[in-house]
Short mmCIF file of C-alpha atoms in Angstrom, two decimals:
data_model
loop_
_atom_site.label_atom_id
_atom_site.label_comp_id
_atom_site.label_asym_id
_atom_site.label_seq_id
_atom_site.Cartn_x
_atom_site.Cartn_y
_atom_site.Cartn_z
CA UNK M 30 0.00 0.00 0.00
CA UNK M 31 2.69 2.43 0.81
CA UNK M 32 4.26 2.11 -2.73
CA UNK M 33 0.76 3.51 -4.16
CA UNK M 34 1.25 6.35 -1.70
CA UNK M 35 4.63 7.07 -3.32
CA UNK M 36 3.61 6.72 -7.28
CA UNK M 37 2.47 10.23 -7.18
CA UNK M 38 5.82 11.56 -6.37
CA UNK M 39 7.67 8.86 -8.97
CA UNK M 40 8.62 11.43 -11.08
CA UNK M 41 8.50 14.91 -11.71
CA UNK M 42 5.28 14.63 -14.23
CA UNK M 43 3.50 12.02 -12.47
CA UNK M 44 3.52 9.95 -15.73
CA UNK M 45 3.90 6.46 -13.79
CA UNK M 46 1.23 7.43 -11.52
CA UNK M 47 -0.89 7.29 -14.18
CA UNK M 48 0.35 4.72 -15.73
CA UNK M 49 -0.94 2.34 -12.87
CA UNK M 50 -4.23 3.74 -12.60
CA UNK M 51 -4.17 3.27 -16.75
CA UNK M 52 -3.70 -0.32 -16.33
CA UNK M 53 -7.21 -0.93 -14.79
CA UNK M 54 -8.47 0.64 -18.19
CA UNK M 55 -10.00 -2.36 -20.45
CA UNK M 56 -13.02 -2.16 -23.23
CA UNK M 57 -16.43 -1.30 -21.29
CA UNK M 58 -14.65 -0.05 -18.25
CA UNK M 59 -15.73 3.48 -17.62
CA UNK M 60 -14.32 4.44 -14.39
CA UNK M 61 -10.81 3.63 -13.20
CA UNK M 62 -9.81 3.70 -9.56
CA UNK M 63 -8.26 2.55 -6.48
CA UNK M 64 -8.61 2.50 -3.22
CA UNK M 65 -6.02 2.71 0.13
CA UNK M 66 -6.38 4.83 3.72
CA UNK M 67 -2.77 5.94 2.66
CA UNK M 68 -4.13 8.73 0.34
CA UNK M 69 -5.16 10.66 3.59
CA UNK M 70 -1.53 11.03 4.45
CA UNK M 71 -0.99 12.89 1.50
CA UNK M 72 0.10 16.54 1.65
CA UNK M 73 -1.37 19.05 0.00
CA UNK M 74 1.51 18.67 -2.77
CA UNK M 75 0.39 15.34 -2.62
CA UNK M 76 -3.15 16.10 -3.43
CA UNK M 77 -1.84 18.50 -6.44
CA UNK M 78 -0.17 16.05 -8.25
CA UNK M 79 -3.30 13.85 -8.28
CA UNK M 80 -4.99 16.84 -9.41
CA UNK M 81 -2.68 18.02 -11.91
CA UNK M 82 -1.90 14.41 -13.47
CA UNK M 83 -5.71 12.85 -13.22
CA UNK M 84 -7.23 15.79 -15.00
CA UNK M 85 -10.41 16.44 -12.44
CA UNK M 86 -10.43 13.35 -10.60
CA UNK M 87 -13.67 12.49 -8.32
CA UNK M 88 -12.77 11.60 -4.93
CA UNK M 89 -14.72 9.33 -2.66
CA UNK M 90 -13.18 9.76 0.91
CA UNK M 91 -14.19 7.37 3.00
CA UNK M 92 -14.59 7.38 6.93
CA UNK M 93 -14.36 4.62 10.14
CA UNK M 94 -14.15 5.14 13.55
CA UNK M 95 -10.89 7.01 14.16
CA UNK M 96 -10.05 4.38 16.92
CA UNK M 97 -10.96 1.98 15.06
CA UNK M 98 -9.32 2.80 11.94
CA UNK M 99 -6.22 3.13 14.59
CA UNK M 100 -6.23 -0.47 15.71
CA UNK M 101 -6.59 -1.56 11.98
CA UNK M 102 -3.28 0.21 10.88
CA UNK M 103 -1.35 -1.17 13.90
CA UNK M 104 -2.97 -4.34 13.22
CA UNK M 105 -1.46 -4.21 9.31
CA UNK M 106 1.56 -2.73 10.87
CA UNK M 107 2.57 -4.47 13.88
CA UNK M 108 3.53 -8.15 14.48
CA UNK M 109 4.79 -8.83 18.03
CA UNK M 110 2.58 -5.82 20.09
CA UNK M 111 -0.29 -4.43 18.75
CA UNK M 112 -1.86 -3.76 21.80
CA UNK M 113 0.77 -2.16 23.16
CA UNK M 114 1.03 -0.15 20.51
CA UNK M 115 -2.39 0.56 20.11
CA UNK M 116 -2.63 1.96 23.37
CA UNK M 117 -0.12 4.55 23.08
CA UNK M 118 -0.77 7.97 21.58
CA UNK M 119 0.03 8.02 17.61
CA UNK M 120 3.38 9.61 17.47
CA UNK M 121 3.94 8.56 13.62
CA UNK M 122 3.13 11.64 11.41
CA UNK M 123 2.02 9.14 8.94
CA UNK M 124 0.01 6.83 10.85
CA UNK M 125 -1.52 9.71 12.85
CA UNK M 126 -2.71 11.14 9.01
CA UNK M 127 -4.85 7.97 8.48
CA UNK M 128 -6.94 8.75 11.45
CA UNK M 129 -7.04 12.61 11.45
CA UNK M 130 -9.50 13.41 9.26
CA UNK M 131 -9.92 17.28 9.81
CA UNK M 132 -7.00 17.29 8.27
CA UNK M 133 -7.01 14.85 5.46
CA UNK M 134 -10.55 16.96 4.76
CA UNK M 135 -9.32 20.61 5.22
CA UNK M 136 -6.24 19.18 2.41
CA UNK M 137 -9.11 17.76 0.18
CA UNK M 138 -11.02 21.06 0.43
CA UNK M 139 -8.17 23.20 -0.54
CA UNK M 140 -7.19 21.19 -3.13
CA UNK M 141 -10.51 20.13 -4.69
CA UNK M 142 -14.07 21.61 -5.49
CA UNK M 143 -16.72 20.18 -3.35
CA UNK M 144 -18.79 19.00 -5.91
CA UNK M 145 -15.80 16.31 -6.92
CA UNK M 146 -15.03 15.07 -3.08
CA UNK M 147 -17.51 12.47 -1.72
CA UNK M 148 -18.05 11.39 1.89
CA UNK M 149 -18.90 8.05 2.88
CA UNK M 150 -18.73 6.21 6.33
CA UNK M 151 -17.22 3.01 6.72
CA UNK M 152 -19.94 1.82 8.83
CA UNK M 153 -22.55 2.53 6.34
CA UNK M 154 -20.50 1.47 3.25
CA UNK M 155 -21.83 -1.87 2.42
CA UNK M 156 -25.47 -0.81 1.96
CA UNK M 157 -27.24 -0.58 -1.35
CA UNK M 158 -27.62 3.20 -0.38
CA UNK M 159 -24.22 4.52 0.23
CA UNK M 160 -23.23 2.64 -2.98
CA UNK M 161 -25.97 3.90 -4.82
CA UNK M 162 -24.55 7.43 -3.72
CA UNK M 163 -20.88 6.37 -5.07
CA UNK M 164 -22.35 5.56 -8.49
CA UNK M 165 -24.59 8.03 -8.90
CA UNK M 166 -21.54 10.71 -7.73
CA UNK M 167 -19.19 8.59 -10.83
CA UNK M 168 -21.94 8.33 -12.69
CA UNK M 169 -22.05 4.82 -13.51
CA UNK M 170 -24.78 2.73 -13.49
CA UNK M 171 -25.52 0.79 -10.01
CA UNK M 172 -25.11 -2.58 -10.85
CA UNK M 173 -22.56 -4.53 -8.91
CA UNK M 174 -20.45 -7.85 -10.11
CA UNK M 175 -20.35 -9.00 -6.50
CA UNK M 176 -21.95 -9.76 -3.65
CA UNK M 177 -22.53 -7.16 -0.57
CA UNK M 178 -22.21 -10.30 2.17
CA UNK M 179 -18.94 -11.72 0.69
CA UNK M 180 -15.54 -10.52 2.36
CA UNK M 181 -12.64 -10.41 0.14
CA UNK M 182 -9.17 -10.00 1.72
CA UNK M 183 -10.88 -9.92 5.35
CA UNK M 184 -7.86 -9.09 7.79
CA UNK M 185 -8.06 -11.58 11.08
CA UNK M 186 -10.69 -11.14 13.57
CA UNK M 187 -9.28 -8.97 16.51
CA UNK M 188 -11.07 -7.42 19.31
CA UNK M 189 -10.49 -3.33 19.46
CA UNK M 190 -8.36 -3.47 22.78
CA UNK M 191 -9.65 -1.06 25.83
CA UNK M 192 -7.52 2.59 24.57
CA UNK M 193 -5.71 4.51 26.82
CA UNK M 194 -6.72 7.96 28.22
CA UNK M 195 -3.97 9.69 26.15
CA UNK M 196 -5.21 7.87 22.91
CA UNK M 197 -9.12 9.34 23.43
CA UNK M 198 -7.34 12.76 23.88
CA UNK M 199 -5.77 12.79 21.26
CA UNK M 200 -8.32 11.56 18.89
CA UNK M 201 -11.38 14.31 20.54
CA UNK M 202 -10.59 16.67 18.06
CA UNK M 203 -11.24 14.24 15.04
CA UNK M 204 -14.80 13.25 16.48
CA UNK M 205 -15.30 16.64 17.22
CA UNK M 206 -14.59 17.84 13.58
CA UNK M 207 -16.31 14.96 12.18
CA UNK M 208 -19.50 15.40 14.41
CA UNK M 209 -19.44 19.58 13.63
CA UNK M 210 -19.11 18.79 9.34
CA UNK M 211 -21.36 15.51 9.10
CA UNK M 212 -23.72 15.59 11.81
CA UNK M 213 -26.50 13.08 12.10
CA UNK M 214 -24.67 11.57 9.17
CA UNK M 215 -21.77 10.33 11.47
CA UNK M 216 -22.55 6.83 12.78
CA UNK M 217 -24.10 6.35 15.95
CA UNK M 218 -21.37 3.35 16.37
CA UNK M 219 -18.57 5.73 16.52
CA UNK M 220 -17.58 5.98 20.03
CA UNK M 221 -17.40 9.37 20.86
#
């Protein structure tokens, strides 16, 4: 996942970035994509170059938990301790990105017109609803080639361990933001 995070920055045009979105392009395909929580680590350079070599891109930024999208990147990331880990505040500029999403959305507002950023949560993702949403915003047709109850690459089952004081601090501010921008829209799951 992290070398998708780099392509952007391959070189100075951007030309192999696009180059592996381009290879998802076949006859009858009419949207090209990919999806990774790295993009929200991006910079707003980082953001640019998507802009700048993708022509108008739409962008569907999507949302879980911040704790729990926490405990799935240490989970990805961490072999011997994840719960010690986990419970420790996020000192990793790059991990602490994937969870801080006033900033990942103040960067996407600055960089893109609302009208081509899309919000989805997590929670609500699998649901012939939010999907409908996503395809309407691409503007494909919703018809899907799989099923919504199959899991495909399903990490292993782990229970979110109990987080520490100084984690909740330091996460506040994202539920906060999130709650302020989204809502009634914001789970009721999320645990702030």
């Amino acid at each position: 996942m992290l070398e998708i995070l780099q392509l952007p920055f391959a070189d100075e045009d951007g030309s192999a970035y696009r180059s592996f979105l381009e290879r998802g392009a076949a006859e009858g395909v009419c949207v090209v994509g990919e999806m990774t929580p790295a993009y929200a680590a991006l910079d707003e350079d980082g953001f640019r170059m998507v802009e700048h070599v993708l022509d108008g891109p739409r962008i569907v930024f999507v949302m879980r938990d911040p704790l729990t999208r926490w405990w799935s990147s240490v989970r990805m990331r961490e072999e011997k301790n994840p719960q010690e880990v986990f419970s420790a505040p996020i000192h990793s500029a790059a991990h602490w990105r994937r969870c801080d999403y006033a900033g990942t959305i103040q960067r996407l507002d600055t960089v893109f017109p609302p009208e081509r950023v899309h919000y989805v949560f997590y929670e609500h993702l699998f649901t012939p609803e939010a999907l409908g949403g996503i395809a309407q915003f691409l503007g494909v047709a919703e018809t899907w080639p799989w099923s919504l109850e199959e899991r495909v690459r399903e990490g292993r089952p782990a229970p979110l361990p109990e987080p520490s004081a100084e984690l909740l601090t330091q996460l506040e501010p994202v539920y906060k933001f999130v709650r302020e921008r989204f809502g009634d829209r914001v789970p009721a799951t999320w645990r702030h």
